[in-house]
Amino acid sequence: MNFTEFISEQKNTHMTHIEDKVLYGGVKGTREAILALRSMRDTLGGVHDGAVSVKWDGAPAIFAGTDPRDGKFFVAKKGIFNKSPKVYKTPADVDADTSGDLADKLKLALKHLPELGIKGVIQGDFLFGPGDVKTQKIKGASYVTFHPNTIVYAIPAGSESAKAVKSAKLGIVWHTTYKGPTFESMKASYGVDVSKLKKTKDVWSQDAMLRDMTQFTMSKQDTEEVNEYLSKAGFIFNKIAGSTLRQLEQNRDLAVMIETHSNRYVRAGQLPPDPKKRVTDLIRFIQDKYKKEMDKRTTEKGKMAQQQKLDEVLTFFSQKNKESLVQMFELQRVIVLAKLKLINILNKLNGTKTFLKTNRGYRVTGQEGYVAIDKLGGDAVKIVDRMEFSFANFSPNILKGWDKPGRN
């Protein structure tokens, strides 16, 4: 299943990190991860015109457009793709299913998004509403800011974009288009042609595409560094047993456990240990997980059922698979190093400043991440600095937009 097929099935409610394609994608997915990095290198190196979109840190996800069943305008959350699609066409519909801040945002979208004249169905992220936009000084410079979630977005005060943000009733960034005769059969494609939307001062409406990719190309040193990572990735890939990759591809529960174990390092802001130690720690993590489940059971039968599940999971860890896991973890590490290099270059292309807010003031950060899009093949892959953004997302020391009264 290529990414176009995957996203059509999943309706773009979730996308895997590029390094986790090694866990979930089998041989084909692992190869696609390496090829995606090569494509980004070539795009930033001026070899070909690829497409990259910015992952904005908005909330909630908003779907809007025309209901194919009756032609009426609607807004929706991710429940739009339920077996019985959940869409909202009146404020009463919103109040009947949601409450609080979420209800306010959905009703605001329902009031103002029809002004855009949306055809079909598009998806975006809510960025700001009334009271969310501030004018403030950060590190000596004056900005117009909004803080929807973890990242504070800052636009130089006095710029045309800042004036547009201040006069708007709400801000939203669009990233996905859906087409089809029914919600169930709709196919997703990355990108939204905002030029086809009507202009209105009430809505600051943007698409997520990164513009002017040709204004910055990698230096010779940058290119050589990325090439070295990619060469190493290909070398390691050839050392991994295809059977191990296929077993994990077919055993999603185990792949999820491995990702969950990896996320413990992210949450702690730590780099993963040596791959061999990581395999040992993973096995211990799985054993502890099932031991806790056994301890919850009050009958011998219940305890035995959990023991059997543990024994079944542990059958994967043959000597051959453990050796391949070591190589897989090393491959993930190299993929992460390559993507971080590319992210640092992409961050230089952004006009909107991004900060994290802490109890001690503001700290410069990069974008949440990027999505590299293959214009010819239709594939797309998420590229995020998890040690930066994901750690900040989990950290109680980083103030979120919803942490207290007022957004900033």
Coordinates of C-alpha atoms in Angstrom, one line a residue:
M1 CA 0.0 0.0 0.0
N2 CA 1.6 3.3 -1.0
F3 CA 0.9 6.4 0.9
T4 CA -1.8 7.7 -1.4
E5 CA -3.7 4.4 -0.8
F6 CA -3.0 4.6 3.0
I7 CA -4.2 8.1 3.3
S8 CA -7.4 7.4 1.3
E9 CA -8.1 4.6 3.8
Q10 CA -7.0 6.6 6.9
K11 CA -8.5 9.9 5.7
N12 CA -5.4 11.8 6.9
T13 CA -6.2 11.5 10.6
H14 CA -2.8 10.0 11.4
M15 CA 0.6 9.8 9.6
T16 CA 3.7 7.8 10.6
H17 CA 7.0 9.5 11.4
I18 CA 9.5 8.8 8.6
E19 CA 11.8 6.7 10.8
D20 CA 8.8 4.5 12.0
K21 CA 8.2 3.4 8.4
V22 CA 11.1 1.0 9.3
L23 CA 8.8 -0.6 11.9
Y24 CA 5.5 -0.5 10.0
G25 CA 6.3 -0.5 6.3
G26 CA 8.3 -3.7 5.8
V27 CA 10.9 -3.8 3.1
K28 CA 8.9 -1.4 0.8
G29 CA 8.2 1.1 3.6
T30 CA 11.9 1.2 4.7
R31 CA 13.0 1.7 1.1
E32 CA 10.4 4.5 0.7
A33 CA 11.8 6.3 3.8
I34 CA 15.3 6.4 2.4
L35 CA 14.0 7.5 -1.0
A36 CA 11.9 10.3 0.6
L37 CA 15.0 11.7 2.2
R38 CA 16.9 11.5 -1.1
S39 CA 14.0 13.3 -2.8
M40 CA 14.2 16.1 -0.2
R41 CA 17.9 16.3 -0.6
D42 CA 17.5 16.7 -4.4
T43 CA 14.7 19.3 -3.9
L44 CA 16.8 21.4 -1.6
G45 CA 19.8 20.9 -3.8
G46 CA 18.0 22.3 -6.8
V47 CA 18.1 19.0 -8.7
H48 CA 14.3 18.8 -9.1
D49 CA 11.2 20.7 -8.0
G50 CA 9.7 18.7 -5.2
A51 CA 6.9 19.9 -2.9
V52 CA 7.1 20.4 0.9
S53 CA 4.4 21.5 3.2
V54 CA 4.7 22.9 6.7
K55 CA 3.0 21.1 9.6
W56 CA 1.4 23.9 11.5
D57 CA 0.7 23.3 15.2
G58 CA -3.0 24.1 15.2
A59 CA -5.9 22.7 17.0
P60 CA -8.4 21.3 16.4
A61 CA -8.4 19.7 13.0
I62 CA -11.2 21.3 11.0
F63 CA -13.0 19.7 8.0
A64 CA -15.3 22.0 6.0
G65 CA -17.1 22.1 2.7
T66 CA -20.2 20.8 1.0
D67 CA -22.0 17.7 2.2
P68 CA -22.3 15.5 -1.0
R69 CA -25.6 14.1 0.4
D70 CA -27.6 17.4 0.4
G71 CA -25.3 20.2 -0.9
K72 CA -25.3 22.1 2.4
F73 CA -22.2 23.6 4.0
F74 CA -20.8 21.9 7.1
V75 CA -17.9 21.8 9.5
A76 CA -16.7 18.7 11.2
K77 CA -14.1 17.0 13.4
K78 CA -12.5 13.7 12.5
G79 CA -15.9 12.0 13.0
I80 CA -16.6 13.1 9.5
F81 CA -15.4 9.7 8.3
N82 CA -17.3 7.5 10.8
K83 CA -19.7 4.9 9.5
S84 CA -22.4 7.5 10.2
P85 CA -20.6 10.8 9.3
K86 CA -20.8 13.4 12.1
V87 CA -21.0 16.8 10.6
Y88 CA -22.4 20.1 11.9
K89 CA -24.6 22.5 9.8
T90 CA -26.1 24.7 12.6
P91 CA -24.9 26.0 15.9
A92 CA -27.4 23.7 17.5
D93 CA -25.7 20.7 15.9
V94 CA -22.4 21.8 17.4
D95 CA -23.9 22.3 20.9
A96 CA -25.6 18.9 20.8
D97 CA -22.2 17.1 20.4
T98 CA -19.5 19.3 21.8
S99 CA -18.9 21.9 24.5
G100 CA -16.5 24.5 25.8
D101 CA -13.6 25.8 23.7
L102 CA -14.1 23.2 21.0
A103 CA -17.7 24.2 20.5
D104 CA -16.8 27.9 20.3
K105 CA -14.2 27.2 17.6
L106 CA -16.5 25.0 15.6
K107 CA -19.3 27.6 15.7
L108 CA -16.9 30.3 14.7
A109 CA -15.8 28.2 11.7
L110 CA -19.4 27.5 10.9
K111 CA -20.2 31.2 10.9
H112 CA -17.3 32.5 8.8
L113 CA -15.9 29.7 6.6
P114 CA -18.9 29.8 4.2
E115 CA -17.5 33.2 3.1
L116 CA -14.6 31.3 1.4
G117 CA -17.0 29.5 -1.1
I118 CA -15.4 26.1 -0.5
K119 CA -16.2 23.5 -3.1
G120 CA -15.9 19.9 -2.1
V121 CA -14.2 19.1 1.2
I122 CA -11.0 20.4 2.6
Q123 CA -9.1 19.9 5.9
G124 CA -7.1 22.3 7.9
D125 CA -5.9 23.3 11.4
F126 CA -7.5 26.0 13.5
L127 CA -4.9 28.7 14.4
F128 CA -6.7 31.5 16.2
G129 CA -10.0 33.1 17.1
P130 CA -11.2 36.2 19.0
G131 CA -8.8 37.1 21.8
D132 CA -6.1 34.8 20.6
V133 CA -4.1 37.4 18.6
K134 CA -1.6 39.6 20.6
T135 CA 0.9 42.3 19.8
Q136 CA 4.0 41.8 21.9
K137 CA 7.8 42.1 22.1
I138 CA 9.8 38.9 22.0
K139 CA 13.6 39.1 22.3
G140 CA 13.5 42.8 21.5
A141 CA 11.4 42.6 18.3
S142 CA 7.7 43.5 18.0
Y143 CA 5.4 40.7 16.7
V144 CA 1.8 39.8 16.2
T145 CA 1.4 36.4 17.8
F146 CA -1.0 33.5 18.2
H147 CA -0.5 30.4 20.3
P148 CA -2.9 27.6 19.3
N149 CA -1.1 24.7 20.9
T150 CA 2.6 24.2 21.7
I151 CA 4.2 26.6 19.3
V152 CA 3.9 30.4 19.5
Y153 CA 3.7 31.8 15.9
A154 CA 5.1 35.3 15.5
I155 CA 4.7 37.6 12.5
P156 CA 6.7 40.9 12.3
A157 CA 4.4 43.7 13.5
G158 CA 3.5 46.2 10.8
S159 CA 3.8 43.7 7.9
E160 CA 0.9 43.1 5.6
S161 CA 0.5 39.6 6.9
A162 CA 0.4 40.9 10.5
K163 CA -2.3 43.4 9.6
A164 CA -4.4 40.7 8.0
V165 CA -4.1 38.5 11.1
K166 CA -5.2 41.3 13.4
S167 CA -8.3 42.1 11.3
A168 CA -9.4 38.5 10.9
K169 CA -12.1 36.8 13.0
L170 CA -10.3 33.4 12.8
G171 CA -7.2 31.9 11.2
I172 CA -6.9 28.5 9.6
V173 CA -4.3 26.7 7.5
W174 CA -5.5 24.2 4.9
H175 CA -3.5 21.1 3.9
T176 CA -5.6 18.3 2.5
T177 CA -8.3 18.1 -0.2
Y178 CA -11.0 15.3 -0.4
K179 CA -12.9 14.3 -3.5
G180 CA -15.6 11.7 -4.0
P181 CA -19.4 11.2 -4.2
T182 CA -19.7 10.2 -0.5
F183 CA -17.7 10.7 2.7
E184 CA -17.0 7.0 2.8
S185 CA -15.5 6.9 -0.7
M186 CA -13.6 10.2 -0.7
K187 CA -9.9 10.1 -1.7
A188 CA -7.4 12.5 0.0
S189 CA -4.7 14.4 -1.7
Y190 CA -2.1 16.7 -0.2
G191 CA -2.5 20.4 -0.8
V192 CA -5.4 22.9 -1.1
D193 CA -5.6 25.4 -3.9
V194 CA -6.4 28.5 -1.8
S195 CA -6.4 30.6 -5.0
K196 CA -9.8 29.1 -5.7
L197 CA -11.2 30.3 -2.4
K198 CA -12.9 33.7 -2.1
K199 CA -11.1 36.4 -0.2
T200 CA -12.6 37.8 3.0
K201 CA -11.0 39.9 5.7
D202 CA -12.8 37.8 8.3
V203 CA -10.7 34.6 7.6
W204 CA -6.9 34.5 7.5
S205 CA -6.8 31.5 5.2
Q206 CA -3.5 30.0 4.2
D207 CA -2.3 26.8 2.5
A208 CA 0.5 24.8 4.1
M209 CA 2.9 24.7 1.2
L210 CA 6.4 26.0 1.7
R211 CA 7.1 28.7 -0.9
D212 CA 10.1 29.7 -2.9
M213 CA 12.0 26.4 -2.4
T214 CA 14.5 27.6 -5.0
Q215 CA 15.7 30.6 -2.9
F216 CA 17.9 28.4 -0.8
T217 CA 19.9 25.4 -1.8
M218 CA 22.2 23.3 0.3
S219 CA 25.8 24.1 0.5
K220 CA 28.4 21.6 -0.7
Q221 CA 29.1 20.7 2.9
D222 CA 25.4 20.2 3.7
T223 CA 25.0 18.0 0.6
E224 CA 28.0 15.9 1.5
E225 CA 26.8 15.4 5.0
V226 CA 23.3 14.3 3.9
N227 CA 24.9 12.0 1.3
E228 CA 27.0 10.3 3.9
Y229 CA 24.0 9.6 6.0
L230 CA 22.0 8.3 3.1
S231 CA 24.9 6.1 1.9
K232 CA 25.2 4.7 5.4
A233 CA 21.4 4.1 5.6
G234 CA 21.5 2.1 2.4
F235 CA 24.4 0.0 3.7
I236 CA 22.6 -0.8 6.9
F237 CA 19.3 -1.5 5.1
N238 CA 21.1 -4.3 3.1
K239 CA 22.2 -5.9 6.4
I240 CA 18.6 -6.2 7.8
A241 CA 16.8 -9.6 7.1
G242 CA 13.8 -9.0 4.9
S243 CA 12.0 -11.7 7.0
T244 CA 12.3 -9.6 10.1
L245 CA 10.9 -6.5 8.4
R246 CA 8.0 -8.6 7.0
Q247 CA 7.2 -10.1 10.4
L248 CA 7.0 -6.7 12.0
E249 CA 4.9 -5.4 9.1
Q250 CA 2.4 -8.2 9.8
N251 CA 2.6 -7.9 13.6
R252 CA 1.3 -4.3 14.2
D253 CA 0.8 -4.9 17.9
L254 CA 4.5 -5.7 18.4
A255 CA 5.5 -2.7 16.2
V256 CA 3.3 -0.4 18.3
M257 CA 5.0 -1.8 21.5
I258 CA 8.5 -1.0 19.9
E259 CA 7.3 2.5 19.0
T260 CA 5.9 3.0 22.5
H261 CA 9.2 2.0 24.0
S262 CA 11.0 4.4 21.7
N263 CA 8.7 7.2 22.7
R264 CA 9.8 6.9 26.3
Y265 CA 13.1 8.3 25.3
V266 CA 11.4 11.2 23.4
R267 CA 9.2 12.1 26.5
A268 CA 12.3 12.1 28.7
G269 CA 14.3 14.2 26.2
Q270 CA 16.9 11.5 25.9
L271 CA 18.7 10.0 22.9
P272 CA 18.1 6.2 22.6
P273 CA 20.9 4.1 24.0
D274 CA 23.3 1.8 22.0
P275 CA 21.1 -0.4 19.7
K276 CA 22.2 -3.6 21.4
K277 CA 21.2 -2.3 24.8
R278 CA 18.0 -0.9 23.3
V279 CA 17.0 -4.4 22.2
T280 CA 17.7 -5.7 25.7
D281 CA 15.7 -2.9 27.3
L282 CA 12.9 -3.5 24.8
I283 CA 12.5 -7.1 25.8
R284 CA 12.5 -6.1 29.5
F285 CA 9.9 -3.4 28.8
I286 CA 7.6 -6.0 27.1
Q287 CA 8.1 -8.5 30.0
D288 CA 7.3 -5.8 32.5
K289 CA 4.2 -4.8 30.6
Y290 CA 2.7 -8.3 30.7
K291 CA 3.8 -8.8 34.3
K292 CA 1.7 -5.8 35.3
E293 CA -1.2 -7.3 33.4
M294 CA -0.7 -10.6 35.2
D295 CA -0.6 -8.9 38.5
K296 CA -4.0 -7.3 37.7
R297 CA -5.6 -10.8 37.2
T298 CA -7.2 -12.4 40.3
T299 CA -7.5 -16.0 38.8
E300 CA -4.8 -18.4 37.7
K301 CA -6.6 -18.7 34.4
G302 CA -6.3 -15.0 33.8
K303 CA -2.7 -14.9 34.8
M304 CA -1.9 -17.8 32.4
A305 CA -3.7 -16.1 29.6
Q306 CA -1.3 -13.1 29.9
Q307 CA 1.7 -15.4 30.2
Q308 CA 0.7 -17.1 27.0
K309 CA 0.5 -13.7 25.3
L310 CA 3.9 -12.8 26.6
D311 CA 5.4 -16.1 25.4
E312 CA 3.8 -15.6 22.0
V313 CA 5.3 -12.1 21.7
L314 CA 8.8 -13.3 22.8
T315 CA 8.9 -15.9 20.0
F316 CA 9.7 -13.0 17.7
F317 CA 13.1 -12.4 19.4
S318 CA 15.1 -15.1 17.8
Q319 CA 18.8 -14.5 17.5
K320 CA 18.4 -13.6 13.8
N321 CA 15.6 -11.1 14.6
K322 CA 17.5 -9.6 17.5
E323 CA 20.5 -9.0 15.2
S324 CA 18.2 -7.4 12.6
L325 CA 16.5 -5.2 15.3
V326 CA 20.0 -3.9 16.2
Q327 CA 20.5 -2.9 12.6
M328 CA 16.9 -1.5 12.4
F329 CA 17.5 0.8 15.4
E330 CA 20.8 1.9 13.9
L331 CA 19.0 2.6 10.6
Q332 CA 16.4 4.7 12.4
R333 CA 19.2 6.6 14.1
V334 CA 20.8 7.5 10.8
I335 CA 17.5 8.4 9.2
V336 CA 16.8 10.7 12.1
L337 CA 20.3 12.4 11.7
A338 CA 19.6 12.9 8.0
K339 CA 16.1 14.3 8.6
L340 CA 17.4 16.7 11.3
K341 CA 19.9 18.1 8.9
L342 CA 17.2 18.7 6.3
I343 CA 14.8 20.2 8.9
N344 CA 17.4 22.7 9.9
I345 CA 17.7 23.8 6.2
L346 CA 13.9 23.9 5.8
N347 CA 13.5 26.1 8.9
K348 CA 15.6 28.8 7.2
L349 CA 13.0 29.1 4.5
N350 CA 10.1 30.1 6.8
G351 CA 9.0 33.7 7.1
T352 CA 6.9 33.1 10.2
K353 CA 9.0 33.0 13.4
T354 CA 8.3 30.2 15.9
F355 CA 8.9 30.2 19.7
L356 CA 8.2 28.0 22.7
K357 CA 6.9 29.8 25.8
T358 CA 8.4 28.9 29.2
N359 CA 8.2 30.2 32.7
R360 CA 11.4 32.1 31.9
G361 CA 10.3 33.6 28.7
Y362 CA 10.4 32.6 25.0
R363 CA 12.8 30.2 23.4
V364 CA 13.4 30.0 19.6
T365 CA 12.2 26.7 18.1
G366 CA 11.6 25.3 14.6
Q367 CA 8.4 24.4 12.9
E368 CA 6.4 21.4 14.2
G369 CA 7.7 19.6 11.1
Y370 CA 7.2 19.1 7.4
V371 CA 5.5 16.8 4.9
A372 CA 7.6 15.9 1.8
I373 CA 5.3 15.2 -1.1
D374 CA 6.2 13.3 -4.3
K375 CA 4.4 15.2 -7.1
L376 CA 4.7 12.3 -9.5
G377 CA 4.1 9.3 -7.3
G378 CA 1.7 10.9 -4.8
D379 CA 3.6 9.7 -1.8
A380 CA 4.1 11.9 1.3
V381 CA 5.9 11.4 4.5
K382 CA 6.0 13.3 7.9
I383 CA 9.4 14.7 9.0
V384 CA 9.4 16.0 12.6
D385 CA 12.2 16.9 15.0
R386 CA 10.8 14.7 17.8
M387 CA 13.5 15.6 20.2
E388 CA 12.5 19.2 19.9
F389 CA 8.8 19.4 19.1
S390 CA 7.5 16.1 20.6
F391 CA 9.5 16.6 23.8
A392 CA 8.1 20.2 24.0
N393 CA 4.6 18.8 23.4
F394 CA 5.0 16.4 26.4
S395 CA 7.0 18.8 28.7
P396 CA 5.2 20.5 31.6
N397 CA 7.9 23.2 31.4
I398 CA 6.6 24.4 28.0
L399 CA 3.4 26.5 28.4
K400 CA 0.7 25.5 25.9
G401 CA -1.8 27.9 24.3
W402 CA -4.6 26.3 26.4
D403 CA -2.7 26.2 29.7
K404 CA -4.2 29.3 31.2
P405 CA -6.8 32.2 30.6
G406 CA -5.6 34.0 27.5
R407 CA -3.7 32.5 24.7
N408 CA -0.3 34.2 25.1

